JSON list of C-alpha atoms in Angstrom, two decimals:
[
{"chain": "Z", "resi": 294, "resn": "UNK", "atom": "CA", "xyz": [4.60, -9.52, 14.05]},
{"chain": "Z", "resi": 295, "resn": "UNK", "atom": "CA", "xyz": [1.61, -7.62, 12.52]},
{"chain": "Z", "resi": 296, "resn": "UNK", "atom": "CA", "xyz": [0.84, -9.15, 9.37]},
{"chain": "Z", "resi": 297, "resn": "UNK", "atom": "CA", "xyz": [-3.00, -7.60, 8.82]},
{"chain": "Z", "resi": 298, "resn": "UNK", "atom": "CA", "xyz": [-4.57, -6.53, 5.61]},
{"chain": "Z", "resi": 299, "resn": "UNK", "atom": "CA", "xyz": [-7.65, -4.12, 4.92]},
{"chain": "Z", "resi": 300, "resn": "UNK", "atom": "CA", "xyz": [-9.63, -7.14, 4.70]},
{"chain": "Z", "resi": 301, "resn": "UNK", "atom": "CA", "xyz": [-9.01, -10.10, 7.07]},
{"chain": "Z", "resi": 302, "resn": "UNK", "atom": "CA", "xyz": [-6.22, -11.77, 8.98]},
{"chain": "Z", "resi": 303, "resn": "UNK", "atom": "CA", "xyz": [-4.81, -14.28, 6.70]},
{"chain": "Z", "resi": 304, "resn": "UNK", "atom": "CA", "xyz": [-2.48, -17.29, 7.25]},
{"chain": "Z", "resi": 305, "resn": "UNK", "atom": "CA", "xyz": [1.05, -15.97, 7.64]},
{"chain": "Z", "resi": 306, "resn": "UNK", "atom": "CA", "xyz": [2.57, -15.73, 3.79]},
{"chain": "Z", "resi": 307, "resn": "UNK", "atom": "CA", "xyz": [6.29, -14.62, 3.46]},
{"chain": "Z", "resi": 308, "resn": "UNK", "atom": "CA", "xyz": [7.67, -13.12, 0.78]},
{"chain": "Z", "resi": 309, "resn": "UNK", "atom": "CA", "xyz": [11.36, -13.50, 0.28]},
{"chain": "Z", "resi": 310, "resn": "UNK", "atom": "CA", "xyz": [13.36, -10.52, -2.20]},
{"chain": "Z", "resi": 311, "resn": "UNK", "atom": "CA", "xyz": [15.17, -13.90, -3.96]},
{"chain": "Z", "resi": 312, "resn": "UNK", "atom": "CA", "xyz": [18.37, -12.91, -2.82]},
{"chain": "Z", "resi": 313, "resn": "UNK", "atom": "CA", "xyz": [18.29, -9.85, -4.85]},
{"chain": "Z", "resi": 314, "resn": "UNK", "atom": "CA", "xyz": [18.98, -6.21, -3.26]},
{"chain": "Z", "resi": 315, "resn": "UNK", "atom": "CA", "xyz": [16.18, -3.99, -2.36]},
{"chain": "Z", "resi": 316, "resn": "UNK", "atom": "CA", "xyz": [17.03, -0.44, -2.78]},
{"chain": "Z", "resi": 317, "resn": "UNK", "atom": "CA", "xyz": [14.80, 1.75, -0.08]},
{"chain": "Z", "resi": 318, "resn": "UNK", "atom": "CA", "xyz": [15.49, 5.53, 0.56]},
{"chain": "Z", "resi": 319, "resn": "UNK", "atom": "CA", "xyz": [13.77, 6.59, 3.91]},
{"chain": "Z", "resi": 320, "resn": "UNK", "atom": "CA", "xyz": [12.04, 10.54, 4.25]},
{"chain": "Z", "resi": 321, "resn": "UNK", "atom": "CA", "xyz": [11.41, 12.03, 7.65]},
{"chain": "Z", "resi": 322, "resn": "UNK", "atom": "CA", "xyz": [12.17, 15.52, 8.59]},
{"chain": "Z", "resi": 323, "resn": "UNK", "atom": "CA", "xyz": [13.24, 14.08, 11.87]},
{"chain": "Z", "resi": 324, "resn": "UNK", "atom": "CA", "xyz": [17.31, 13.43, 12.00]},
{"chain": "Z", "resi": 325, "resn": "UNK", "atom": "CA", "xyz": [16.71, 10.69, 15.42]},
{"chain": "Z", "resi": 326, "resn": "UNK", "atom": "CA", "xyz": [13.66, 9.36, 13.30]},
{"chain": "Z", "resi": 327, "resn": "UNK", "atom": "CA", "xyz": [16.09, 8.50, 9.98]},
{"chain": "Z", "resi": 328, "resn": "UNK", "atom": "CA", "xyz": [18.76, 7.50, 12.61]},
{"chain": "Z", "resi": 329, "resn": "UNK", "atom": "CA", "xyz": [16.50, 4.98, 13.89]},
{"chain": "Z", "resi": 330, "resn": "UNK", "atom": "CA", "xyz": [15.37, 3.58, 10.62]},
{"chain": "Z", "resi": 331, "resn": "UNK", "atom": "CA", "xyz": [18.92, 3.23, 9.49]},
{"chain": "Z", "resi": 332, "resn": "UNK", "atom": "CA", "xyz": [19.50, 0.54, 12.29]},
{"chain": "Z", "resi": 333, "resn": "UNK", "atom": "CA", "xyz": [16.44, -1.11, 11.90]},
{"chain": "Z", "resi": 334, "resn": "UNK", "atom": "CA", "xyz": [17.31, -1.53, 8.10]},
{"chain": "Z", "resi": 335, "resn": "UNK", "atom": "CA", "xyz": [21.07, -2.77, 8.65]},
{"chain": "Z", "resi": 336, "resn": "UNK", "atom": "CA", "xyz": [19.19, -5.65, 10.59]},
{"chain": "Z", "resi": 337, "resn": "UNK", "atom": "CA", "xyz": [17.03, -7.14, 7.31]},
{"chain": "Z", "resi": 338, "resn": "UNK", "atom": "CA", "xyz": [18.86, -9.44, 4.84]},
{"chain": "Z", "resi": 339, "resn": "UNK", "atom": "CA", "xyz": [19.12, -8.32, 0.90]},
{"chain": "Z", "resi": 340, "resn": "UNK", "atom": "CA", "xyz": [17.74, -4.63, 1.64]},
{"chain": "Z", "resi": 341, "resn": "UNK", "atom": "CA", "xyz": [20.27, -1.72, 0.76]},
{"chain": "Z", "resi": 342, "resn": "UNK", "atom": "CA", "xyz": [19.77, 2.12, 2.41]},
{"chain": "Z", "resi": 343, "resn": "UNK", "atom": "CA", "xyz": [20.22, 4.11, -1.11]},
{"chain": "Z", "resi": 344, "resn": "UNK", "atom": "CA", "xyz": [19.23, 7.56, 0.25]},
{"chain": "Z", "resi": 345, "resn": "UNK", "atom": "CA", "xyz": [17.79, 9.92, 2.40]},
{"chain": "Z", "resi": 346, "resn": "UNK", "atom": "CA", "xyz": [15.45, 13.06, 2.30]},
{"chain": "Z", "resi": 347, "resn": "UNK", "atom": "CA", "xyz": [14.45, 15.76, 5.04]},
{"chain": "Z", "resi": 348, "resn": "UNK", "atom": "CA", "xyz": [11.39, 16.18, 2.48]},
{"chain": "Z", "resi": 349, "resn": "UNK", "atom": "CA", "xyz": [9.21, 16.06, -0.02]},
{"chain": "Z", "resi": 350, "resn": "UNK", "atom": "CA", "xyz": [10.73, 17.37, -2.49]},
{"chain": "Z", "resi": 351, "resn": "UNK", "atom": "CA", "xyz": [14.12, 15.79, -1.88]},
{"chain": "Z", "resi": 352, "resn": "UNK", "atom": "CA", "xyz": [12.35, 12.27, -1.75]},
{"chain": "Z", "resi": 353, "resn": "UNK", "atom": "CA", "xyz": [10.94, 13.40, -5.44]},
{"chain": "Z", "resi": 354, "resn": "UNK", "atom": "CA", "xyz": [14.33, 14.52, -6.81]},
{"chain": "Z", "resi": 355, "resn": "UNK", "atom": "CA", "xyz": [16.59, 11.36, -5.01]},
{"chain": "Z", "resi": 356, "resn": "UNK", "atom": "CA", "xyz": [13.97, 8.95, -6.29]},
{"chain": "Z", "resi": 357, "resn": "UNK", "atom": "CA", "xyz": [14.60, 10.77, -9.47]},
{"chain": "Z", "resi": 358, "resn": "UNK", "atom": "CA", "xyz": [18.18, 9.77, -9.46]},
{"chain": "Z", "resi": 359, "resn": "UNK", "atom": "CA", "xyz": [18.40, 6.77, -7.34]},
{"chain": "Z", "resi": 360, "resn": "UNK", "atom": "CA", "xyz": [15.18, 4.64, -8.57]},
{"chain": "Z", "resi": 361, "resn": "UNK", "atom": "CA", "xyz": [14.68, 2.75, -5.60]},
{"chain": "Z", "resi": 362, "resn": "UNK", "atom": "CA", "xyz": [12.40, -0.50, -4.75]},
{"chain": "Z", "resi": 363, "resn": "UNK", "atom": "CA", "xyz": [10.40, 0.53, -1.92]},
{"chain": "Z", "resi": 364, "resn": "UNK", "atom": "CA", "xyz": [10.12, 4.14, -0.09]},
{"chain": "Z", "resi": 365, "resn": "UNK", "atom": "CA", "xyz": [9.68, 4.83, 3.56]},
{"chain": "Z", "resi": 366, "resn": "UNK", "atom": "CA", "xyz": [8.29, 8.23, 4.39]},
{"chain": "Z", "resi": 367, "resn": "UNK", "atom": "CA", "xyz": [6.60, 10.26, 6.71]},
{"chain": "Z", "resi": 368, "resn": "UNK", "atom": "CA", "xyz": [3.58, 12.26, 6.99]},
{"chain": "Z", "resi": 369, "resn": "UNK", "atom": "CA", "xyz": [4.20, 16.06, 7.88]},
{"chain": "Z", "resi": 370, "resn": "UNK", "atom": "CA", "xyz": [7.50, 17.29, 6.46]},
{"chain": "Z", "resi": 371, "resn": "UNK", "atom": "CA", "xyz": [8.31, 20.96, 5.13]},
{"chain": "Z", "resi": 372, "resn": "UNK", "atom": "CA", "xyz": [8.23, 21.96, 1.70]},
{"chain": "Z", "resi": 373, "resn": "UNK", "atom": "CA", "xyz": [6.16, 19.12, 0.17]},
{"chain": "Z", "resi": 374, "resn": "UNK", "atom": "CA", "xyz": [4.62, 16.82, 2.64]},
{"chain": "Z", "resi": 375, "resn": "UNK", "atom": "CA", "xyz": [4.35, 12.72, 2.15]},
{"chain": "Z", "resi": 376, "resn": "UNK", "atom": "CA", "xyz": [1.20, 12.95, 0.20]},
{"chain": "Z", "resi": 377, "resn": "UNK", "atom": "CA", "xyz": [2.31, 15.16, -2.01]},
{"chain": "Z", "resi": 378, "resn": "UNK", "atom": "CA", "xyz": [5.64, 13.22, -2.95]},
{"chain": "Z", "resi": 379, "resn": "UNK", "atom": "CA", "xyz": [3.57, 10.32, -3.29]},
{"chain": "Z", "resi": 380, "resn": "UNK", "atom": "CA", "xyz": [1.28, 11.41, -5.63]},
{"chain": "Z", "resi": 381, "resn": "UNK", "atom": "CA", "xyz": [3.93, 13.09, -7.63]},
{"chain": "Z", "resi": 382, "resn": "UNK", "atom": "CA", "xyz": [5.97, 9.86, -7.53]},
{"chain": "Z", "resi": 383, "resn": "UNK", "atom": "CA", "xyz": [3.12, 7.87, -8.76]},
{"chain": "Z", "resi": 384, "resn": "UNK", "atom": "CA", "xyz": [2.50, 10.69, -11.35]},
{"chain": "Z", "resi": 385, "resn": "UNK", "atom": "CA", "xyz": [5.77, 10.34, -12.63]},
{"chain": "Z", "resi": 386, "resn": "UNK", "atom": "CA", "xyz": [5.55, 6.53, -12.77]},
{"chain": "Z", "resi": 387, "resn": "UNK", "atom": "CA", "xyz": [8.97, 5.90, -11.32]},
{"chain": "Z", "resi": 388, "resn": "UNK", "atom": "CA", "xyz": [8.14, 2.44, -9.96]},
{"chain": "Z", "resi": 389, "resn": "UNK", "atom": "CA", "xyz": [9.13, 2.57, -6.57]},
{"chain": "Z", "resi": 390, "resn": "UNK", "atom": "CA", "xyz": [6.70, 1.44, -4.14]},
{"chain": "Z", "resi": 391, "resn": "UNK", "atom": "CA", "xyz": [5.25, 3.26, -0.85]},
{"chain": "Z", "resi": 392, "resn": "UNK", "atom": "CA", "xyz": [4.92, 2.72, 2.66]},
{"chain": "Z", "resi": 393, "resn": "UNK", "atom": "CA", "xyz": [4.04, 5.37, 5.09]},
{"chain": "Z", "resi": 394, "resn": "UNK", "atom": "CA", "xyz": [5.93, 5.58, 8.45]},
{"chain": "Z", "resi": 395, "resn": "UNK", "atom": "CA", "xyz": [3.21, 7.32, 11.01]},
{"chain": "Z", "resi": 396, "resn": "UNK", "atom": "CA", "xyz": [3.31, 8.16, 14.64]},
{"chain": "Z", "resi": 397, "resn": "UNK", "atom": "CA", "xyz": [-0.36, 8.06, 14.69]},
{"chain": "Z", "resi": 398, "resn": "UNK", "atom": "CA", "xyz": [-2.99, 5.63, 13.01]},
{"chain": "Z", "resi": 399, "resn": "UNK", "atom": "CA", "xyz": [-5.75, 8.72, 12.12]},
{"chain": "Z", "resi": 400, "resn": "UNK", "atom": "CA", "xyz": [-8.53, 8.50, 9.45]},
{"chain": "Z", "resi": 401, "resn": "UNK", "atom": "CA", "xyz": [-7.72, 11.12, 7.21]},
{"chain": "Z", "resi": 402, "resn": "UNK", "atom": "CA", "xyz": [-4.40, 10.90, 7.09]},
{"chain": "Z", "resi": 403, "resn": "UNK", "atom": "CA", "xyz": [-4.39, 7.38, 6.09]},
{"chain": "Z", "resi": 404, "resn": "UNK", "atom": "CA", "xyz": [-7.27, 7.67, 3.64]},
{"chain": "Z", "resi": 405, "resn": "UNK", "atom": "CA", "xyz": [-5.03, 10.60, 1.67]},
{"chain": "Z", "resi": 406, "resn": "UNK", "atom": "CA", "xyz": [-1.96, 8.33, 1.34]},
{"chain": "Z", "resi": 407, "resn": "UNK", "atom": "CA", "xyz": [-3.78, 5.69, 0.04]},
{"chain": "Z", "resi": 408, "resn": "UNK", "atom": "CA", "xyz": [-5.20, 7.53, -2.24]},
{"chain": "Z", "resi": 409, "resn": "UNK", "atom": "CA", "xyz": [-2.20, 9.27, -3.18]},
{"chain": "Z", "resi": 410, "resn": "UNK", "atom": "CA", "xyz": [-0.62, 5.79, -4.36]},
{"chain": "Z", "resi": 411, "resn": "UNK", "atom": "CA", "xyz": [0.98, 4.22, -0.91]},
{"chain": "Z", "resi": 412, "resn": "UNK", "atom": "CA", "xyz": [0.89, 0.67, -0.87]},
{"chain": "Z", "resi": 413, "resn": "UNK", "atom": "CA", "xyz": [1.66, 0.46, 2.74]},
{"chain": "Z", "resi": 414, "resn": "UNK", "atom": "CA", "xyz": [0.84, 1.87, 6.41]},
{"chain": "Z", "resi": 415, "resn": "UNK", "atom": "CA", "xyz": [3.06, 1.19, 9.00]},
{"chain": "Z", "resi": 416, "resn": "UNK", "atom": "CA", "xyz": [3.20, 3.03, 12.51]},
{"chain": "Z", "resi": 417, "resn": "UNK", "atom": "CA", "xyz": [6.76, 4.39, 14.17]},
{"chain": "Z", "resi": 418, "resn": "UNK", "atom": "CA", "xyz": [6.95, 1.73, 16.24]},
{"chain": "Z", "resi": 419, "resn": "UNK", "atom": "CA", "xyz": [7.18, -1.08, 14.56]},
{"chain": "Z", "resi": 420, "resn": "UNK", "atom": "CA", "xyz": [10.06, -3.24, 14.89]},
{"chain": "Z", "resi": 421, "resn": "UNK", "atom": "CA", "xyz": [12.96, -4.51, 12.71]},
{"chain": "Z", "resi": 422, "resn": "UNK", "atom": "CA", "xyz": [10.38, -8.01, 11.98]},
{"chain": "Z", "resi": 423, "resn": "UNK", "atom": "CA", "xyz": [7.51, -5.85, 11.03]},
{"chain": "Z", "resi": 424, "resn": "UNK", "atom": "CA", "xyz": [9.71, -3.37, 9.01]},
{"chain": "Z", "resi": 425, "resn": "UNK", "atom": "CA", "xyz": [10.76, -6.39, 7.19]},
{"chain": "Z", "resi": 426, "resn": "UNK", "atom": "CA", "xyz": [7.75, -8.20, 6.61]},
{"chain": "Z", "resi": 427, "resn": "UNK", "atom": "CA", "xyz": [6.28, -4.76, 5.32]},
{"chain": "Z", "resi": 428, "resn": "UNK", "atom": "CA", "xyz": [8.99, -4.00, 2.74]},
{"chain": "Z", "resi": 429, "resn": "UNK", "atom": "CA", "xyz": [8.95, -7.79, 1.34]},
{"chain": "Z", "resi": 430, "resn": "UNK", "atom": "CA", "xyz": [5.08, -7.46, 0.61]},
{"chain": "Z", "resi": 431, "resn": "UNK", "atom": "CA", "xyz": [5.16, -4.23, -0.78]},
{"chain": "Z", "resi": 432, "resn": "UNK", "atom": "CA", "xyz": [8.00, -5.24, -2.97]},
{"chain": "Z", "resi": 433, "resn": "UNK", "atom": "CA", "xyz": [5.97, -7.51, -4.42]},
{"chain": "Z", "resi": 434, "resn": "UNK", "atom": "CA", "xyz": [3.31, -5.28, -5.29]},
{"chain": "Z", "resi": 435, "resn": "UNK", "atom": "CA", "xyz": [1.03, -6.25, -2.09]},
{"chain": "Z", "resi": 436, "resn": "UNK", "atom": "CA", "xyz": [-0.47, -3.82, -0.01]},
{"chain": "Z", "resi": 437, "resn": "UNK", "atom": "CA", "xyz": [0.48, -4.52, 3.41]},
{"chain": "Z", "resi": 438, "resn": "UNK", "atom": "CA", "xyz": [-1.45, -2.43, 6.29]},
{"chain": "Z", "resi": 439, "resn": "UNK", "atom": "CA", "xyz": [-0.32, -3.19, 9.88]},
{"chain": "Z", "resi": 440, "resn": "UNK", "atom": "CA", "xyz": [-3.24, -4.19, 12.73]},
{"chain": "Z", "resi": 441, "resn": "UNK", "atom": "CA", "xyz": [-3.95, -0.74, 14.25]},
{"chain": "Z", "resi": 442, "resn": "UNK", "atom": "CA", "xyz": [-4.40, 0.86, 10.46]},
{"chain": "Z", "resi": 443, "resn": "UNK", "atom": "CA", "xyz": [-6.42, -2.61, 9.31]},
{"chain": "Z", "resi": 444, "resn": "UNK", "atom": "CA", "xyz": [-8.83, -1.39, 12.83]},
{"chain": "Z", "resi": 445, "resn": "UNK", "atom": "CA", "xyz": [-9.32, 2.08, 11.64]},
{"chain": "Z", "resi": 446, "resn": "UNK", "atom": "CA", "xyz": [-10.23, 1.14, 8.22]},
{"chain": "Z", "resi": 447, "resn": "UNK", "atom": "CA", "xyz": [-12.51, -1.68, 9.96]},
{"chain": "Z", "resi": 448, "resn": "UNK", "atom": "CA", "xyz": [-14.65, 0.84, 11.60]},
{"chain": "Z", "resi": 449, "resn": "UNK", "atom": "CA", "xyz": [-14.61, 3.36, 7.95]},
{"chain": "Z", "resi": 450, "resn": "UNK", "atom": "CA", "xyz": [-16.19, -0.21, 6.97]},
{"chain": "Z", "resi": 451, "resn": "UNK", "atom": "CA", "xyz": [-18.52, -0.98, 9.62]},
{"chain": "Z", "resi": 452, "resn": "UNK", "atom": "CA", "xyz": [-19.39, 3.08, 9.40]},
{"chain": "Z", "resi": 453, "resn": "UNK", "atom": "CA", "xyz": [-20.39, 2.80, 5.87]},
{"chain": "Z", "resi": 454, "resn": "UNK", "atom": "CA", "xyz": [-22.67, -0.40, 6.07]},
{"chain": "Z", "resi": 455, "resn": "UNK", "atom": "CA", "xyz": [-24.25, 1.77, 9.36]},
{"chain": "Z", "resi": 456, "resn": "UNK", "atom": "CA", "xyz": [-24.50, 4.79, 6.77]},
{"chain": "Z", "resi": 457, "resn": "UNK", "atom": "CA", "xyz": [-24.47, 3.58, 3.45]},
{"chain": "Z", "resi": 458, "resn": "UNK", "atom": "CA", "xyz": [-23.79, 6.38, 0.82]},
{"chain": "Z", "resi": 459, "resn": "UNK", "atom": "CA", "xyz": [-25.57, 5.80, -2.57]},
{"chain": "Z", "resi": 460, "resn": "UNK", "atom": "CA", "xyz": [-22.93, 4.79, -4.91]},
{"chain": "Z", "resi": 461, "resn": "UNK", "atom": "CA", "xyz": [-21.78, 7.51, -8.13]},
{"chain": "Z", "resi": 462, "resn": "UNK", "atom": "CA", "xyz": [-20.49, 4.50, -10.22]},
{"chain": "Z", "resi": 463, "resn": "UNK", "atom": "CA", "xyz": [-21.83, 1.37, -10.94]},
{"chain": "Z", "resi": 464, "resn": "UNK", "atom": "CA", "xyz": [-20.12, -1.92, -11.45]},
{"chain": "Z", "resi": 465, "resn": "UNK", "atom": "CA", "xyz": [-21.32, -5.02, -12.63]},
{"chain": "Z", "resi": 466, "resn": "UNK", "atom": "CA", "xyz": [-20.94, -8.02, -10.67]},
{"chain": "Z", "resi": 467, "resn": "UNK", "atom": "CA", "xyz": [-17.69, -9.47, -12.02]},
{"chain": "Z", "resi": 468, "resn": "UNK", "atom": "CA", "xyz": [-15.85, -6.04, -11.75]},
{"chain": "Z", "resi": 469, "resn": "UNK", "atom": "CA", "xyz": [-17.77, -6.37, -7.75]},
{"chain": "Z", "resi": 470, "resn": "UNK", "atom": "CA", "xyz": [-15.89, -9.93, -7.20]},
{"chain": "Z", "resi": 471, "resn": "UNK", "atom": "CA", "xyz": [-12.53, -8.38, -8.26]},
{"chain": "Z", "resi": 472, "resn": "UNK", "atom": "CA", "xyz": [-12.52, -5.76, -6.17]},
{"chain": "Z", "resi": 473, "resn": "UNK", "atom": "CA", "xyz": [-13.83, -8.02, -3.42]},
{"chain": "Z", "resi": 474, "resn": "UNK", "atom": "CA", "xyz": [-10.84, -10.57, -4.26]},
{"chain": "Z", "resi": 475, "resn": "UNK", "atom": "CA", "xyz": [-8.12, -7.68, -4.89]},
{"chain": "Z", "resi": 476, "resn": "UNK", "atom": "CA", "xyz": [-9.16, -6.21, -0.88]},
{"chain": "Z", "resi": 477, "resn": "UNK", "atom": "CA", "xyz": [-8.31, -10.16, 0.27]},
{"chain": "Z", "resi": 478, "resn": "UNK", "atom": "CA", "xyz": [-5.04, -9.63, -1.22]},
{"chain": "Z", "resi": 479, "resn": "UNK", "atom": "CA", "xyz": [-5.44, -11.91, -4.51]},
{"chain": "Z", "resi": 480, "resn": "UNK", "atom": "CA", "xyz": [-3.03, -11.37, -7.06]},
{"chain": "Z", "resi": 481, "resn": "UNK", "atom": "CA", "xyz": [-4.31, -11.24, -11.06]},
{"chain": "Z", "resi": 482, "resn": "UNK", "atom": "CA", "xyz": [-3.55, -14.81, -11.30]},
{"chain": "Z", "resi": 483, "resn": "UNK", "atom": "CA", "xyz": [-4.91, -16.24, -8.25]},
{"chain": "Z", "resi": 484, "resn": "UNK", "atom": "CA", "xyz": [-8.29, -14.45, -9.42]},
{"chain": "Z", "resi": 485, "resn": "UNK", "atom": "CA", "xyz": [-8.05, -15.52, -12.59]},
{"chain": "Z", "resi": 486, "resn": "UNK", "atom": "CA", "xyz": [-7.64, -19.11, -10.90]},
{"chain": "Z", "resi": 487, "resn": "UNK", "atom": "CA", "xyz": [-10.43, -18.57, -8.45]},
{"chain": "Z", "resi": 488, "resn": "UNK", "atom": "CA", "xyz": [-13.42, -17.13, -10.90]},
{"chain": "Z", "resi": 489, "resn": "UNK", "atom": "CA", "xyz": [-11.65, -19.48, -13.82]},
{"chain": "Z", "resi": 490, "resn": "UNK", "atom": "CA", "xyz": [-10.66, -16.01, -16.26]},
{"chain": "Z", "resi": 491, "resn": "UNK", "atom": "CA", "xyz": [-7.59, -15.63, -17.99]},
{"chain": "Z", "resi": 492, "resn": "UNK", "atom": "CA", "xyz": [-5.10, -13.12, -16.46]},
{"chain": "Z", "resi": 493, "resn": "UNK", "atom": "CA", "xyz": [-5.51, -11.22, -19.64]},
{"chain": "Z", "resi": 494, "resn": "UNK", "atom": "CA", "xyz": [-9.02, -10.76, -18.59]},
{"chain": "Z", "resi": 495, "resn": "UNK", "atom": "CA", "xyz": [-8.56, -10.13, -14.65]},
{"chain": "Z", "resi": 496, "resn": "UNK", "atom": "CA", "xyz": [-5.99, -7.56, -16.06]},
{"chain": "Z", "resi": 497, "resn": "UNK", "atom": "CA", "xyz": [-8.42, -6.08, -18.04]},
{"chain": "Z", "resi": 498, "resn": "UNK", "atom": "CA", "xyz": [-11.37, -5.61, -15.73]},
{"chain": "Z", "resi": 499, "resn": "UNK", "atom": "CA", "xyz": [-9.00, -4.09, -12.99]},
{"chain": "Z", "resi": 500, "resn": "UNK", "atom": "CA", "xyz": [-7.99, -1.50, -15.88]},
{"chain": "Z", "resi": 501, "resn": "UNK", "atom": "CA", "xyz": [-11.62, -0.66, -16.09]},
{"chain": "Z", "resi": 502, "resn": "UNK", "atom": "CA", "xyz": [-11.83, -0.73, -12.50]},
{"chain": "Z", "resi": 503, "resn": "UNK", "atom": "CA", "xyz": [-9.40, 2.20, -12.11]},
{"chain": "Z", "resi": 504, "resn": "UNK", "atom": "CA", "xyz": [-10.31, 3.85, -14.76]},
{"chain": "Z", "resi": 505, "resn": "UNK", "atom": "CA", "xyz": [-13.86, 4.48, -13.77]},
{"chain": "Z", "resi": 506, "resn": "UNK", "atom": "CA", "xyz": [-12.53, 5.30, -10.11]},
{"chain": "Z", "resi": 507, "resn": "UNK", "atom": "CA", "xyz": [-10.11, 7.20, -11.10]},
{"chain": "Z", "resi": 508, "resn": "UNK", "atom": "CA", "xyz": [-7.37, 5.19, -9.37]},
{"chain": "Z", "resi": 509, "resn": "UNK", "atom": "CA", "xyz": [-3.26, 5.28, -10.27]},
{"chain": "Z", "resi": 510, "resn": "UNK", "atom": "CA", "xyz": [-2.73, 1.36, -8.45]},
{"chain": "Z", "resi": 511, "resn": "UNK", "atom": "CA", "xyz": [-4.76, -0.76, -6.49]},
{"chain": "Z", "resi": 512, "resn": "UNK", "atom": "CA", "xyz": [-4.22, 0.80, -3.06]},
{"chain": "Z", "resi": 513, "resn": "UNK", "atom": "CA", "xyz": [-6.73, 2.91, -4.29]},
{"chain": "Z", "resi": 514, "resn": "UNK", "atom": "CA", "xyz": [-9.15, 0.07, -5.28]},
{"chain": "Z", "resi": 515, "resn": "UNK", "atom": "CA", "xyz": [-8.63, -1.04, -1.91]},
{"chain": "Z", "resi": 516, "resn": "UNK", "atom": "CA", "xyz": [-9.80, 2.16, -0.43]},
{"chain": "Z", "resi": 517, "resn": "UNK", "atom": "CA", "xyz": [-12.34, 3.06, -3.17]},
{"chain": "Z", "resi": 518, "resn": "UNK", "atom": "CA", "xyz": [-13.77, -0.60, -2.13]},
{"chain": "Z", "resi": 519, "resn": "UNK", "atom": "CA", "xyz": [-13.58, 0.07, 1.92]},
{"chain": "Z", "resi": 520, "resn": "UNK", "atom": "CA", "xyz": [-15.09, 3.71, 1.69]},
{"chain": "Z", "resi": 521, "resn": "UNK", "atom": "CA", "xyz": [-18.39, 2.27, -0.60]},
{"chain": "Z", "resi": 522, "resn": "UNK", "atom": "CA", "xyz": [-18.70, -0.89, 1.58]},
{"chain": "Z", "resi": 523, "resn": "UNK", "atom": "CA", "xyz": [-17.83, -3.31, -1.61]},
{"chain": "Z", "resi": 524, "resn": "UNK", "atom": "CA", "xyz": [-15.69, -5.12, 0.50]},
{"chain": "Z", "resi": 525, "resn": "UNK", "atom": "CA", "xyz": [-17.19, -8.13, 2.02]},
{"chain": "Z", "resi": 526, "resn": "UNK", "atom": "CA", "xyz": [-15.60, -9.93, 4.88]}
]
């Protein structure tokens, strides 16, 4: 099972839904490609199929209606792409979480959906187990990236230290450890915990944090932190 972040292999964590029913709609343009994500979805516990779009726009308007948990789209599709609906989606603040379904694990394409507000990047073959694990993080407000996406945003890493690009924004050193703990996966009150704040606090420098970034959630800290090489391994 892949269970990589953006910023290092951790110890397995699972994250269980509580026995309460996770409503997903899937997007492809692909009829086989929904097909198969129906069956892999029957197979995890406490997660409901609510709907289904052939596109962007349809993913906007169901969402619209059907306010689900956690989304799974694709890429390329006709009339408004994935990276559109997601960054309309996160415009309209509807809640529902993110996770890209890709046949391939390119730079740019991975970069924009991040950007745009997914909180997860999974590839077309992943399995029932994977699907799973992906959909329980993300529904819990975790980014969850599988290995061969955590490997290209690796190298974006190891390119940046090799080619540093002078910085627009600066950051003082707390807002720096934040960003540093949010890329390791840390929740606002395990940092809090680790660098002895108040969740109030933590809550308030990752504000400022996306504000000065210009980031809608913190998949885009994450990838604001990768691009400028303030992650640290």
């Amino acid at each position: 099972i892949c269970v990589s972040t953006v910023t290092r292999h951790r110890q397995l964590k699972m994250y269980y839904i509580d026995n309460r029913t996770c409503k997903v709609i899937i997007a492809d343009y692909q009829g086989v490609h929904r097909a198969g994500l129906r069956m892999l979805l029957s197979q995890i516990k406490n997660v409901e199929l609510v709907g289904e779009a052939v596109n962007g726009q349809e993913l906007v308007r169901r969402s619209s209606e059907l306010s689900p948990d956690v989304i799974l789209t694709d890429i390329g599709m006709p009339v408004m792409d994935g990276i559109a609906a997601t960054k309309e989606l996160v415009r309209r603040k509807t809640g529902s979480r993110v996770i890209v379904l890709s046949a391939h694990g390119r730079e740019e394409p991975i970069l924009q959906m991040l950007e745009a507000g997914a909180l997860g990047y999974l590839l077309k073959s992943a399995d029932s187990g994977e699907l799973s694990e992906a959909i329980s993080t993300v529904y819990h407000h975790k980014p969850y990236f599988c290995r061969e996406i955590t490997e290209r945003l690796t190298a974006i890493v190891s390119k940046n230290y090799q080619s540093p690009v002078k910085a627009t924004i600066s950051f003082t050193e707390r807002e720096k450890e934040i960003m540093q703990l949010i890329c390791h996966e840390y929740t606002s009150k395990e940092i809090a915990y680790t660098l002895h704040l108040s969740k109030r606090t933590v809550e308030g420098h990752r504000t400022r944090i996306m504000d000065k970034i210009g980031a809608k959630s913190i998949a885009g800290i994450i990838t604001y932190s990768v691009e400028k090489g303030i992650y640290k391994k």
